[in-house]
Amino acid sequence: MSGQLLAKVPKAWILLACIGLLALNLRGPFVAVPPVVGVIQAELGFSPVVLGLLTSIPVLCFAVAASLASLTARKFGAEFAVTLTILGVLAGVIVRSAGGAALVIAGTVVIGLAITVGNIAVPLIVRRDFSPKRQGTAMGVYTAALNIGSFLTSMVTAPLAELAGWRVALASVGILAVVAIVFWTLAVGPRAAFVPSDAAVNGGEVHPAVKGSGWITAGLTAGFTGQAFSYYAVTAWLPSYLNDELGMSASAAGAGSSLFQIFAIVGGLGVPFAAKYFSTTTVSVALGLMWIAVPAGLMLAPDLWWLWSTSGGVAQGGGITLIFIAIIKLAKDQASAGRMSATVQGLGYCFAAVAPPLVGFVHNSTGSWTPALLLVLASTLMFFVGTTSSVRLVPKGR
C-alpha cells in the first residue's frame, strides 16, 4: 500500500523533499558546537585555538576539498555522492561524540569532508532532474532547509546538553542523517544510492556556451566570496557587538542575532519567487543593498540592530540561492556546472574561513567595532559588484 501511495506522488516532489532532508544535515553538525563549546573545553582541556578549529575545520574542508568533491560527484554519480554525504555526516557525528580530543577533531574533519561533497552534488542534481522553471524553487528550498537545520540545531543543543551531556547532544544530530538516508534510498532506489555510476555527467540539459564564461565564473566567485565572508563574520561577531555596543546580556544578544539566521529562510524561498517578476539583475541589486545595510546600519544607527539583522538574514539566504541558480543556468553541461561550482565555492570558502579571526583581530587591535564593520562593508560591496555583474548574463528563457 505504501509503495502504491509513493508511486502516485510526483517524482519531483519526492526529490525536493529529499533535498530538503539532506540540507538539514549540511550545517547543523558544526553549528551544534558553539552552544556547548564551554562544556567541551572544561572536559577535554582544549585551548581557545583548538576550540576555534571545531567550527572552522568544516569551512576549511569546503575550501580545500571542493575540487575533490566535484570529481567525486562527476565520477561516481550524484546519487552516490549524496549517499556518501549522509553516511559521512553520520559517521563523523558518531566519531566526534565517542571519545577524547583526537576523536573530536577526527570526527569534525569527516563531517567537513562529507558536507563538501553534498555542497557540490545538490546543484548538479537540481540542474539535471528539475525543469528550468523549477530549478530556482528547488535551490530556494535547499537554502531554506540549510538555515532551518542551523536554527533548530542551535536552539536544541544547549538544553539537551544540560539534560544528557554534550556527547549525547552532539550525537543527536545524527538522527536527521538516519532519516535522510532512509528517504534517499527509498526515493532513488538502493542501486542508485549505493552503487557508483557516472550517469550524472551525461544527464541534464545542455546549454549553448555563454560568451565570457571565464569572467562569469570570476564574478560569481567574487560574489560568493563576499557573501561567505560576510555571513561567517556576522554570525561569529554580531552577538559580541550587541553586547558591547548596546549592553545586551549574552542570552539576549544570542536571541537577537538569531534573526540573522531565521530570516535567511525568507531570502532562500523569496528569490525564486521574485525572479518570476523581476530580472536577476534587479534581484541581485536588492540583495546587495540589503547586505550593505548590515554593516552600514550598525555603524550609523545601532539602535535599529533588529532591522539590520533582518535585512542581512534575507540577503544571506537569498544571495547564496541566487549564486547557485546562476551556476545552474549558466553552465553549458553537468561537467561544467560541477567545475564552476567547485571553483566558486572552493575559493569563496577560503576567504570565509579567515573571516571570524580576521574581524576579531581588527576589533581587538583597534578597540573599536568601526574598523571591523568597515571590513564587512567591503565584503558586502564585493558581493554586490561580483554577483550583479555575473547574473545579468543569465540568458532569458532559461
mmCIF file of C-alpha atoms in Angstrom:
data_model
loop_
_atom_site.group_PDB
_atom_site.id
_atom_site.type_symbol
_atom_site.label_atom_id
_atom_site.label_comp_id
_atom_site.label_asym_id
_atom_site.label_seq_id
_atom_site.Cartn_x
_atom_site.Cartn_y
_atom_site.Cartn_z
ATOM 1 C CA MET A 1 0.000 0.000 0.000
ATOM 2 C CA SER A 2 2.809 2.432 0.893
ATOM 3 C CA GLY A 3 4.507 1.647 -2.427
ATOM 4 C CA GLN A 4 1.305 2.395 -4.324
ATOM 5 C CA LEU A 5 0.882 5.693 -2.488
ATOM 6 C CA LEU A 6 4.515 6.627 -3.145
ATOM 7 C CA ALA A 7 4.070 5.851 -6.841
ATOM 8 C CA LYS A 8 1.252 8.403 -7.027
ATOM 9 C CA VAL A 9 3.430 11.205 -5.677
ATOM 10 C CA PRO A 10 5.220 13.194 -8.429
ATOM 11 C CA LYS A 11 8.900 12.289 -8.596
ATOM 12 C CA ALA A 12 9.923 15.951 -8.419
ATOM 13 C CA TRP A 13 8.117 16.346 -5.094
ATOM 14 C CA ILE A 14 9.827 13.304 -3.620
ATOM 15 C CA LEU A 15 13.223 14.519 -4.829
ATOM 16 C CA LEU A 16 12.558 18.010 -3.464
ATOM 17 C CA ALA A 17 11.677 16.559 -0.049
ATOM 18 C CA CYS A 18 14.900 14.520 -0.087
ATOM 19 C CA ILE A 19 16.948 17.608 -0.958
ATOM 20 C CA GLY A 20 15.351 19.380 1.992
ATOM 21 C CA LEU A 21 16.185 16.482 4.329
ATOM 22 C CA LEU A 22 19.748 16.411 3.017
ATOM 23 C CA ALA A 23 20.143 20.153 3.572
ATOM 24 C CA LEU A 24 19.097 19.775 7.217
ATOM 25 C CA ASN A 25 22.324 17.767 7.653
ATOM 26 C CA LEU A 26 24.688 20.172 5.896
ATOM 27 C CA ARG A 27 25.017 22.919 8.525
ATOM 28 C CA GLY A 28 23.587 21.575 11.772
ATOM 29 C CA PRO A 29 26.533 19.262 12.655
ATOM 30 C CA PHE A 30 29.003 22.139 13.051
ATOM 31 C CA VAL A 31 26.509 24.767 14.218
ATOM 32 C CA ALA A 32 25.848 22.396 17.153
ATOM 33 C CA VAL A 33 29.315 23.002 18.603
ATOM 34 C CA PRO A 34 29.223 26.695 19.730
ATOM 35 C CA PRO A 35 26.360 26.246 22.250
ATOM 36 C CA VAL A 36 28.356 23.569 24.148
ATOM 37 C CA VAL A 37 31.889 24.776 23.499
ATOM 38 C CA GLY A 38 32.418 25.755 27.140
ATOM 39 C CA VAL A 39 31.481 22.304 28.391
ATOM 40 C CA ILE A 40 33.756 20.647 25.821
ATOM 41 C CA GLN A 41 36.658 22.858 26.888
ATOM 42 C CA ALA A 42 36.107 22.072 30.559
ATOM 43 C CA GLU A 43 36.070 18.303 29.984
ATOM 44 C CA LEU A 44 38.746 17.904 27.295
ATOM 45 C CA GLY A 45 41.014 20.838 28.133
ATOM 46 C CA PHE A 46 41.034 22.313 24.646
ATOM 47 C CA SER A 47 42.883 25.567 24.068
ATOM 48 C CA PRO A 48 40.996 28.502 22.523
ATOM 49 C CA VAL A 49 42.757 27.793 19.214
ATOM 50 C CA VAL A 50 41.546 24.193 19.110
ATOM 51 C CA LEU A 51 38.046 25.285 20.102
ATOM 52 C CA GLY A 52 38.044 27.675 17.167
ATOM 53 C CA LEU A 53 39.084 24.827 14.868
ATOM 54 C CA LEU A 54 35.979 22.827 15.797
ATOM 55 C CA THR A 55 33.846 25.332 13.905
ATOM 56 C CA SER A 56 36.385 26.413 11.270
ATOM 57 C CA ILE A 57 37.517 22.913 10.159
ATOM 58 C CA PRO A 58 34.324 22.263 8.141
ATOM 59 C CA VAL A 59 34.687 25.625 6.366
ATOM 60 C CA LEU A 60 38.340 24.842 5.600
ATOM 61 C CA CYS A 61 37.219 21.494 4.172
ATOM 62 C CA PHE A 62 34.714 23.345 1.968
ATOM 63 C CA ALA A 63 37.632 25.316 0.558
ATOM 64 C CA VAL A 64 40.337 22.644 0.278
ATOM 65 C CA ALA A 65 38.228 19.669 -0.828
ATOM 66 C CA ALA A 66 35.770 21.358 -3.216
ATOM 67 C CA SER A 67 37.576 20.150 -6.354
ATOM 68 C CA LEU A 68 37.820 16.598 -4.992
ATOM 69 C CA ALA A 69 34.117 16.695 -4.131
ATOM 70 C CA SER A 70 33.279 17.830 -7.666
ATOM 71 C CA LEU A 71 35.344 14.964 -9.101
ATOM 72 C CA THR A 72 33.571 12.508 -6.789
ATOM 73 C CA ALA A 73 30.120 13.656 -7.892
ATOM 74 C CA ARG A 74 31.055 13.509 -11.591
ATOM 75 C CA LYS A 75 32.917 10.188 -11.478
ATOM 76 C CA PHE A 76 30.620 8.193 -9.197
ATOM 77 C CA GLY A 77 27.269 9.856 -9.817
ATOM 78 C CA ALA A 78 25.339 12.494 -7.915
ATOM 79 C CA GLU A 79 23.111 9.927 -6.199
ATOM 80 C CA PHE A 80 26.095 8.040 -4.792
ATOM 81 C CA ALA A 81 27.695 11.364 -3.795
ATOM 82 C CA VAL A 82 24.613 12.241 -1.742
ATOM 83 C CA THR A 83 24.793 8.842 -0.049
ATOM 84 C CA LEU A 84 28.460 9.472 0.784
ATOM 85 C CA THR A 85 27.465 12.833 2.234
ATOM 86 C CA ILE A 86 24.757 11.486 4.517
ATOM 87 C CA LEU A 87 26.725 8.446 5.685
ATOM 88 C CA GLY A 88 29.836 10.589 6.121
ATOM 89 C CA VAL A 89 27.966 13.066 8.296
ATOM 90 C CA LEU A 90 26.531 10.206 10.371
ATOM 91 C CA ALA A 91 29.948 8.572 10.793
ATOM 92 C CA GLY A 92 31.585 11.879 11.685
ATOM 93 C CA VAL A 93 28.916 12.711 14.257
ATOM 94 C CA ILE A 94 29.338 9.297 15.903
ATOM 95 C CA VAL A 95 33.148 9.520 15.965
ATOM 96 C CA ARG A 96 33.081 13.080 17.311
ATOM 97 C CA SER A 97 30.895 12.040 20.232
ATOM 98 C CA ALA A 98 32.624 8.739 21.005
ATOM 99 C CA GLY A 99 35.909 9.557 22.676
ATOM 100 C CA GLY A 100 38.538 12.077 23.605
ATOM 101 C CA ALA A 101 40.128 15.069 21.941
ATOM 102 C CA ALA A 102 41.613 13.192 18.969
ATOM 103 C CA LEU A 103 38.265 11.656 18.031
ATOM 104 C CA VAL A 104 36.509 15.010 18.343
ATOM 105 C CA ILE A 105 38.924 16.521 15.814
ATOM 106 C CA ALA A 106 38.837 13.460 13.534
ATOM 107 C CA GLY A 107 35.041 13.356 13.547
ATOM 108 C CA THR A 108 34.892 17.058 12.721
ATOM 109 C CA VAL A 109 37.170 16.522 9.696
ATOM 110 C CA VAL A 110 34.983 13.649 8.453
ATOM 111 C CA ILE A 111 31.894 15.843 8.817
ATOM 112 C CA GLY A 112 33.549 18.678 6.886
ATOM 113 C CA LEU A 113 34.625 16.431 4.008
ATOM 114 C CA ALA A 114 31.197 14.810 3.778
ATOM 115 C CA ILE A 115 29.370 18.127 3.722
ATOM 116 C CA THR A 116 31.724 19.394 0.999
ATOM 117 C CA VAL A 117 30.593 16.568 -1.282
ATOM 118 C CA GLY A 118 26.953 17.461 -0.615
ATOM 119 C CA ASN A 119 27.571 21.137 -1.346
ATOM 120 C CA ILE A 120 28.702 20.190 -4.848
ATOM 121 C CA ALA A 121 26.250 17.344 -5.520
ATOM 122 C CA VAL A 122 22.998 19.192 -4.810
ATOM 123 C CA PRO A 123 23.301 21.814 -7.592
ATOM 124 C CA LEU A 124 24.151 19.016 -10.050
ATOM 125 C CA ILE A 125 21.022 17.081 -9.107
ATOM 126 C CA VAL A 126 18.839 20.184 -9.300
ATOM 127 C CA ARG A 127 20.249 21.079 -12.721
ATOM 128 C CA ARG A 128 19.774 17.561 -14.077
ATOM 129 C CA ASP A 129 16.430 16.496 -12.599
ATOM 130 C CA PHE A 130 14.344 19.689 -12.416
ATOM 131 C CA SER A 131 12.921 21.661 -15.312
ATOM 132 C CA PRO A 132 14.380 25.147 -15.812
ATOM 133 C CA LYS A 133 11.202 26.677 -14.368
ATOM 134 C CA ARG A 134 11.544 24.617 -11.169
ATOM 135 C CA GLN A 135 15.302 24.883 -10.608
ATOM 136 C CA GLY A 136 15.072 28.181 -8.751
ATOM 137 C CA THR A 137 12.393 26.849 -6.420
ATOM 138 C CA ALA A 138 14.441 23.715 -5.722
ATOM 139 C CA MET A 139 17.520 25.770 -4.821
ATOM 140 C CA GLY A 140 15.352 28.027 -2.656
ATOM 141 C CA VAL A 141 14.044 25.035 -0.709
ATOM 142 C CA TYR A 142 17.608 23.775 -0.357
ATOM 143 C CA THR A 143 18.875 27.095 1.037
ATOM 144 C CA ALA A 144 15.892 27.480 3.359
ATOM 145 C CA ALA A 145 16.435 23.963 4.722
ATOM 146 C CA LEU A 146 20.126 24.756 5.353
ATOM 147 C CA ASN A 147 19.089 27.593 7.627
ATOM 148 C CA ILE A 148 16.242 25.680 9.249
ATOM 149 C CA GLY A 149 18.731 22.967 10.164
ATOM 150 C CA SER A 150 21.146 25.558 11.596
ATOM 151 C CA PHE A 151 18.417 27.271 13.609
ATOM 152 C CA LEU A 152 16.900 24.092 15.038
ATOM 153 C CA THR A 153 20.283 22.643 15.959
ATOM 154 C CA SER A 154 21.473 25.811 17.700
ATOM 155 C CA MET A 155 18.228 26.009 19.685
ATOM 156 C CA VAL A 156 18.128 22.361 20.802
ATOM 157 C CA THR A 157 21.774 21.538 21.507
ATOM 158 C CA ALA A 158 22.312 23.515 24.726
ATOM 159 C CA PRO A 159 19.125 22.359 26.541
ATOM 160 C CA LEU A 160 19.779 18.754 25.501
ATOM 161 C CA ALA A 161 23.376 19.003 26.735
ATOM 162 C CA GLU A 162 22.130 20.147 30.148
ATOM 163 C CA LEU A 163 19.895 17.083 30.356
ATOM 164 C CA ALA A 164 22.102 14.373 28.879
ATOM 165 C CA GLY A 165 25.596 15.779 28.367
ATOM 166 C CA TRP A 166 27.378 17.333 25.393
ATOM 167 C CA ARG A 167 28.217 13.984 23.764
ATOM 168 C CA VAL A 168 24.570 12.984 23.533
ATOM 169 C CA ALA A 169 23.639 16.476 22.368
ATOM 170 C CA LEU A 170 26.150 16.401 19.509
ATOM 171 C CA ALA A 171 25.323 12.789 18.634
ATOM 172 C CA SER A 172 21.606 13.616 18.402
ATOM 173 C CA VAL A 173 22.305 15.472 15.154
ATOM 174 C CA GLY A 174 22.794 12.046 13.605
ATOM 175 C CA ILE A 175 19.057 11.377 13.848
ATOM 176 C CA LEU A 176 18.499 13.680 10.886
ATOM 177 C CA ALA A 177 21.120 11.750 8.901
ATOM 178 C CA VAL A 178 19.372 8.449 9.604
ATOM 179 C CA VAL A 179 16.045 9.874 8.425
ATOM 180 C CA ALA A 180 17.703 11.344 5.330
ATOM 181 C CA ILE A 181 19.420 8.121 4.244
ATOM 182 C CA VAL A 182 16.185 6.126 4.633
ATOM 183 C CA PHE A 183 14.183 8.541 2.491
ATOM 184 C CA TRP A 184 17.020 8.943 -0.033
ATOM 185 C CA THR A 185 17.264 5.170 -0.530
ATOM 186 C CA LEU A 186 13.511 4.877 -0.987
ATOM 187 C CA ALA A 187 13.472 7.797 -3.434
ATOM 188 C CA VAL A 188 16.281 6.785 -5.802
ATOM 189 C CA GLY A 189 16.455 3.048 -5.103
ATOM 190 C CA PRO A 190 19.176 1.026 -3.353
ATOM 191 C CA ARG A 191 21.209 0.503 -6.542
ATOM 192 C CA ALA A 192 21.429 4.192 -7.460
ATOM 193 C CA ALA A 193 22.067 5.167 -3.841
ATOM 194 C CA PHE A 194 24.832 2.661 -3.076
ATOM 195 C CA VAL A 195 26.394 1.701 -6.434
ATOM 196 C CA PRO A 196 28.703 4.253 -8.104
ATOM 197 C CA SER A 197 27.715 5.446 -11.573
ATOM 198 C CA ASP A 198 28.897 8.143 -13.972
ATOM 199 C CA ALA A 199 25.382 8.824 -15.279
ATOM 200 C CA ALA A 200 25.308 12.225 -13.646
ATOM 201 C CA VAL A 201 27.866 13.560 -16.111
ATOM 202 C CA ASN A 202 25.721 12.723 -19.112
ATOM 203 C CA GLY A 203 22.384 13.866 -17.729
ATOM 204 C CA GLY A 204 20.837 17.309 -17.585
ATOM 205 C CA GLU A 205 20.053 19.942 -20.137
ATOM 206 C CA VAL A 206 22.862 21.092 -22.439
ATOM 207 C CA HIS A 207 23.087 24.853 -22.910
ATOM 208 C CA PRO A 208 24.992 26.765 -25.582
ATOM 209 C CA ALA A 209 28.283 28.081 -24.270
ATOM 210 C CA VAL A 210 27.884 31.535 -22.742
ATOM 211 C CA LYS A 211 30.303 34.142 -24.058
ATOM 212 C CA GLY A 212 32.830 35.184 -21.435
ATOM 213 C CA SER A 213 32.211 32.187 -19.169
ATOM 214 C CA GLY A 214 35.604 32.685 -17.527
ATOM 215 C CA TRP A 215 34.668 36.200 -16.463
ATOM 216 C CA ILE A 216 31.279 34.944 -15.276
ATOM 217 C CA THR A 217 32.973 32.367 -13.064
ATOM 218 C CA ALA A 218 35.309 35.060 -11.721
ATOM 219 C CA GLY A 219 32.373 37.349 -10.978
ATOM 220 C CA LEU A 220 30.384 34.619 -9.233
ATOM 221 C CA THR A 221 33.484 33.652 -7.260
ATOM 222 C CA ALA A 222 33.892 37.261 -6.112
ATOM 223 C CA GLY A 223 30.205 37.419 -5.240
ATOM 224 C CA PHE A 224 30.307 34.161 -3.299
ATOM 225 C CA THR A 225 33.479 35.279 -1.517
ATOM 226 C CA GLY A 226 31.766 38.457 -0.356
ATOM 227 C CA GLN A 227 28.662 36.502 0.617
ATOM 228 C CA ALA A 228 30.520 33.828 2.601
ATOM 229 C CA PHE A 229 32.955 36.247 4.290
ATOM 230 C CA SER A 230 30.083 38.491 5.399
ATOM 231 C CA TYR A 231 27.969 35.560 6.600
ATOM 232 C CA TYR A 232 30.640 33.981 8.804
ATOM 233 C CA ALA A 233 31.860 37.329 10.129
ATOM 234 C CA VAL A 234 28.373 38.480 11.145
ATOM 235 C CA THR A 235 27.449 35.057 12.533
ATOM 236 C CA ALA A 236 30.578 34.997 14.703
ATOM 237 C CA TRP A 237 30.610 38.565 15.984
ATOM 238 C CA LEU A 238 27.089 40.032 15.948
ATOM 239 C CA PRO A 239 26.305 38.758 19.497
ATOM 240 C CA SER A 240 29.529 40.333 20.808
ATOM 241 C CA TYR A 241 28.721 43.600 19.035
ATOM 242 C CA LEU A 242 25.239 43.725 20.578
ATOM 243 C CA ASN A 243 26.720 43.024 23.991
ATOM 244 C CA ASP A 244 29.451 45.662 23.711
ATOM 245 C CA GLU A 245 27.591 48.468 21.970
ATOM 246 C CA LEU A 246 24.057 48.073 23.346
ATOM 247 C CA GLY A 247 24.732 46.409 26.687
ATOM 248 C CA MET A 248 22.660 43.311 25.920
ATOM 249 C CA SER A 249 23.102 40.233 28.064
ATOM 250 C CA ALA A 250 24.684 37.205 26.429
ATOM 251 C CA SER A 251 21.349 35.402 26.142
ATOM 252 C CA ALA A 252 19.568 38.471 24.748
ATOM 253 C CA ALA A 253 22.357 39.109 22.231
ATOM 254 C CA GLY A 254 22.245 35.482 21.122
ATOM 255 C CA ALA A 255 18.481 35.593 20.712
ATOM 256 C CA GLY A 256 18.693 38.907 18.870
ATOM 257 C CA SER A 257 21.310 37.662 16.431
ATOM 258 C CA SER A 258 19.112 34.645 15.657
ATOM 259 C CA LEU A 259 17.061 36.999 13.454
ATOM 260 C CA PHE A 260 20.014 36.887 11.065
ATOM 261 C CA GLN A 261 19.591 33.117 10.756
ATOM 262 C CA ILE A 262 15.791 32.910 10.786
ATOM 263 C CA PHE A 263 15.171 35.427 8.000
ATOM 264 C CA ALA A 264 17.556 33.571 5.700
ATOM 265 C CA ILE A 265 14.621 31.225 5.164
ATOM 266 C CA VAL A 266 12.665 34.159 3.723
ATOM 267 C CA GLY A 267 15.559 35.027 1.418
ATOM 268 C CA GLY A 268 16.037 31.473 0.192
ATOM 269 C CA LEU A 269 12.375 30.997 -0.691
ATOM 270 C CA GLY A 270 11.808 34.598 -1.782
ATOM 271 C CA VAL A 271 14.469 34.809 -4.507
ATOM 272 C CA PRO A 272 12.867 32.233 -6.857
ATOM 273 C CA PHE A 273 9.504 33.943 -6.370
ATOM 274 C CA ALA A 274 10.939 37.412 -7.028
ATOM 275 C CA ALA A 275 12.798 36.146 -10.116
ATOM 276 C CA LYS A 276 9.434 35.361 -11.727
ATOM 277 C CA TYR A 277 8.519 39.049 -11.738
ATOM 278 C CA PHE A 278 11.863 40.869 -11.820
ATOM 279 C CA SER A 279 15.146 40.416 -13.661
ATOM 280 C CA THR A 280 18.014 38.649 -11.952
ATOM 281 C CA THR A 281 19.896 41.949 -12.033
ATOM 282 C CA THR A 282 17.128 43.668 -10.072
ATOM 283 C CA VAL A 283 17.058 40.831 -7.546
ATOM 284 C CA SER A 284 20.843 40.979 -7.173
ATOM 285 C CA VAL A 285 20.850 44.744 -6.645
ATOM 286 C CA ALA A 286 18.146 44.453 -3.991
ATOM 287 C CA LEU A 287 20.034 41.727 -2.138
ATOM 288 C CA GLY A 288 23.288 43.676 -2.399
ATOM 289 C CA LEU A 289 21.716 46.773 -0.856
ATOM 290 C CA MET A 290 20.217 44.684 1.940
ATOM 291 C CA TRP A 291 23.651 43.186 2.636
ATOM 292 C CA ILE A 292 25.337 46.607 2.624
ATOM 293 C CA ALA A 293 22.710 47.850 5.083
ATOM 294 C CA VAL A 294 24.025 45.484 7.773
ATOM 295 C CA PRO A 295 27.484 46.994 8.462
ATOM 296 C CA ALA A 296 26.402 50.488 7.404
ATOM 297 C CA GLY A 297 23.332 50.379 9.635
ATOM 298 C CA LEU A 298 25.225 49.020 12.646
ATOM 299 C CA MET A 299 27.705 51.900 12.339
ATOM 300 C CA LEU A 300 25.160 54.688 11.727
ATOM 301 C CA ALA A 301 22.068 53.555 13.638
ATOM 302 C CA PRO A 302 22.936 50.712 16.031
ATOM 303 C CA ASP A 303 19.628 51.018 17.894
ATOM 304 C CA LEU A 304 17.932 49.617 14.789
ATOM 305 C CA TRP A 305 20.010 46.428 15.032
ATOM 306 C CA TRP A 306 16.876 44.299 14.631
ATOM 307 C CA LEU A 307 16.239 45.866 11.230
ATOM 308 C CA TRP A 308 19.808 45.300 10.062
ATOM 309 C CA SER A 309 19.769 41.697 11.341
ATOM 310 C CA THR A 310 16.547 41.047 9.459
ATOM 311 C CA SER A 311 17.869 42.685 6.299
ATOM 312 C CA GLY A 312 21.091 40.689 6.475
ATOM 313 C CA GLY A 313 19.215 37.457 7.068
ATOM 314 C CA VAL A 314 17.137 37.898 3.921
ATOM 315 C CA ALA A 315 20.253 38.928 1.986
ATOM 316 C CA GLN A 316 22.403 35.987 3.042
ATOM 317 C CA GLY A 317 19.695 33.412 2.363
ATOM 318 C CA GLY A 318 18.794 34.995 -0.953
ATOM 319 C CA GLY A 319 22.382 35.667 -2.001
ATOM 320 C CA ILE A 320 23.602 32.085 -1.895
ATOM 321 C CA THR A 321 20.402 30.938 -3.632
ATOM 322 C CA LEU A 322 20.893 33.441 -6.454
ATOM 323 C CA ILE A 323 24.520 32.423 -6.993
ATOM 324 C CA PHE A 324 23.656 28.721 -7.162
ATOM 325 C CA ILE A 325 20.814 29.433 -9.594
ATOM 326 C CA ALA A 326 23.270 31.351 -11.803
ATOM 327 C CA ILE A 327 25.724 28.427 -11.772
ATOM 328 C CA ILE A 328 22.984 26.001 -12.783
ATOM 329 C CA LYS A 329 21.675 28.189 -15.600
ATOM 330 C CA LEU A 330 24.964 29.481 -16.999
ATOM 331 C CA ALA A 331 26.935 26.211 -17.102
ATOM 332 C CA LYS A 332 26.689 24.534 -20.516
ATOM 333 C CA ASP A 333 26.541 20.973 -19.129
ATOM 334 C CA GLN A 334 26.799 18.909 -15.934
ATOM 335 C CA ALA A 335 30.588 18.664 -16.007
ATOM 336 C CA SER A 336 30.910 22.430 -16.446
ATOM 337 C CA ALA A 337 28.421 23.023 -13.645
ATOM 338 C CA GLY A 338 30.461 20.814 -11.323
ATOM 339 C CA ARG A 339 33.717 22.586 -12.149
ATOM 340 C CA MET A 340 32.166 26.050 -11.862
ATOM 341 C CA SER A 341 30.569 25.179 -8.521
ATOM 342 C CA ALA A 342 33.858 23.784 -7.192
ATOM 343 C CA THR A 343 35.745 26.928 -8.224
ATOM 344 C CA VAL A 344 33.166 29.338 -6.816
ATOM 345 C CA GLN A 345 32.746 27.501 -3.528
ATOM 346 C CA GLY A 346 36.373 26.463 -3.102
ATOM 347 C CA LEU A 347 37.844 29.960 -3.441
ATOM 348 C CA GLY A 348 34.920 31.608 -1.664
ATOM 349 C CA TYR A 349 35.208 29.430 1.407
ATOM 350 C CA CYS A 350 38.979 30.050 1.561
ATOM 351 C CA PHE A 351 38.217 33.646 2.452
ATOM 352 C CA ALA A 352 35.211 32.704 4.591
ATOM 353 C CA ALA A 353 37.443 30.588 6.825
ATOM 354 C CA VAL A 354 39.550 33.609 7.812
ATOM 355 C CA ALA A 355 36.592 35.954 8.327
ATOM 356 C CA PRO A 356 35.897 35.360 12.053
ATOM 357 C CA PRO A 357 39.542 35.522 13.228
ATOM 358 C CA LEU A 358 40.352 38.466 10.947
ATOM 359 C CA VAL A 359 37.359 40.539 12.053
ATOM 360 C CA GLY A 360 38.101 39.656 15.673
ATOM 361 C CA PHE A 361 41.756 40.651 15.246
ATOM 362 C CA VAL A 362 40.828 44.017 13.731
ATOM 363 C CA HIS A 363 38.364 44.698 16.544
ATOM 364 C CA ASN A 364 40.818 43.732 19.291
ATOM 365 C CA SER A 365 43.684 45.656 17.711
ATOM 366 C CA THR A 366 41.741 48.892 17.331
ATOM 367 C CA GLY A 367 39.477 48.628 20.361
ATOM 368 C CA SER A 368 36.545 49.654 18.187
ATOM 369 C CA TRP A 369 33.885 47.926 16.119
ATOM 370 C CA THR A 370 34.015 50.541 13.341
ATOM 371 C CA PRO A 371 37.114 49.200 11.515
ATOM 372 C CA ALA A 372 35.748 45.664 11.798
ATOM 373 C CA LEU A 373 32.419 46.758 10.332
ATOM 374 C CA LEU A 374 34.220 48.570 7.521
ATOM 375 C CA LEU A 375 35.860 45.247 6.661
ATOM 376 C CA VAL A 376 32.435 43.614 6.492
ATOM 377 C CA LEU A 377 31.202 46.547 4.413
ATOM 378 C CA ALA A 378 33.969 45.871 1.887
ATOM 379 C CA SER A 379 32.929 42.218 1.628
ATOM 380 C CA THR A 380 29.262 43.118 1.102
ATOM 381 C CA LEU A 381 30.303 45.502 -1.674
ATOM 382 C CA MET A 382 32.250 42.629 -3.246
ATOM 383 C CA PHE A 383 29.070 40.542 -3.201
ATOM 384 C CA PHE A 384 27.114 43.406 -4.782
ATOM 385 C CA VAL A 385 29.559 44.032 -7.636
ATOM 386 C CA GLY A 386 30.571 40.423 -8.339
ATOM 387 C CA THR A 387 27.088 38.931 -8.269
ATOM 388 C CA THR A 388 25.329 41.721 -10.155
ATOM 389 C CA SER A 389 27.920 41.764 -12.944
ATOM 390 C CA SER A 390 27.510 37.999 -13.434
ATOM 391 C CA VAL A 391 23.822 37.192 -13.022
ATOM 392 C CA ARG A 392 22.828 39.835 -15.558
ATOM 393 C CA LEU A 393 24.268 37.479 -18.190
ATOM 394 C CA VAL A 394 21.767 34.722 -17.426
ATOM 395 C CA PRO A 395 20.060 34.293 -20.825
ATOM 396 C CA LYS A 396 16.340 34.980 -20.927
ATOM 397 C CA GLY A 397 14.100 31.971 -21.239
ATOM 398 C CA ARG A 398 16.288 29.601 -19.201
#
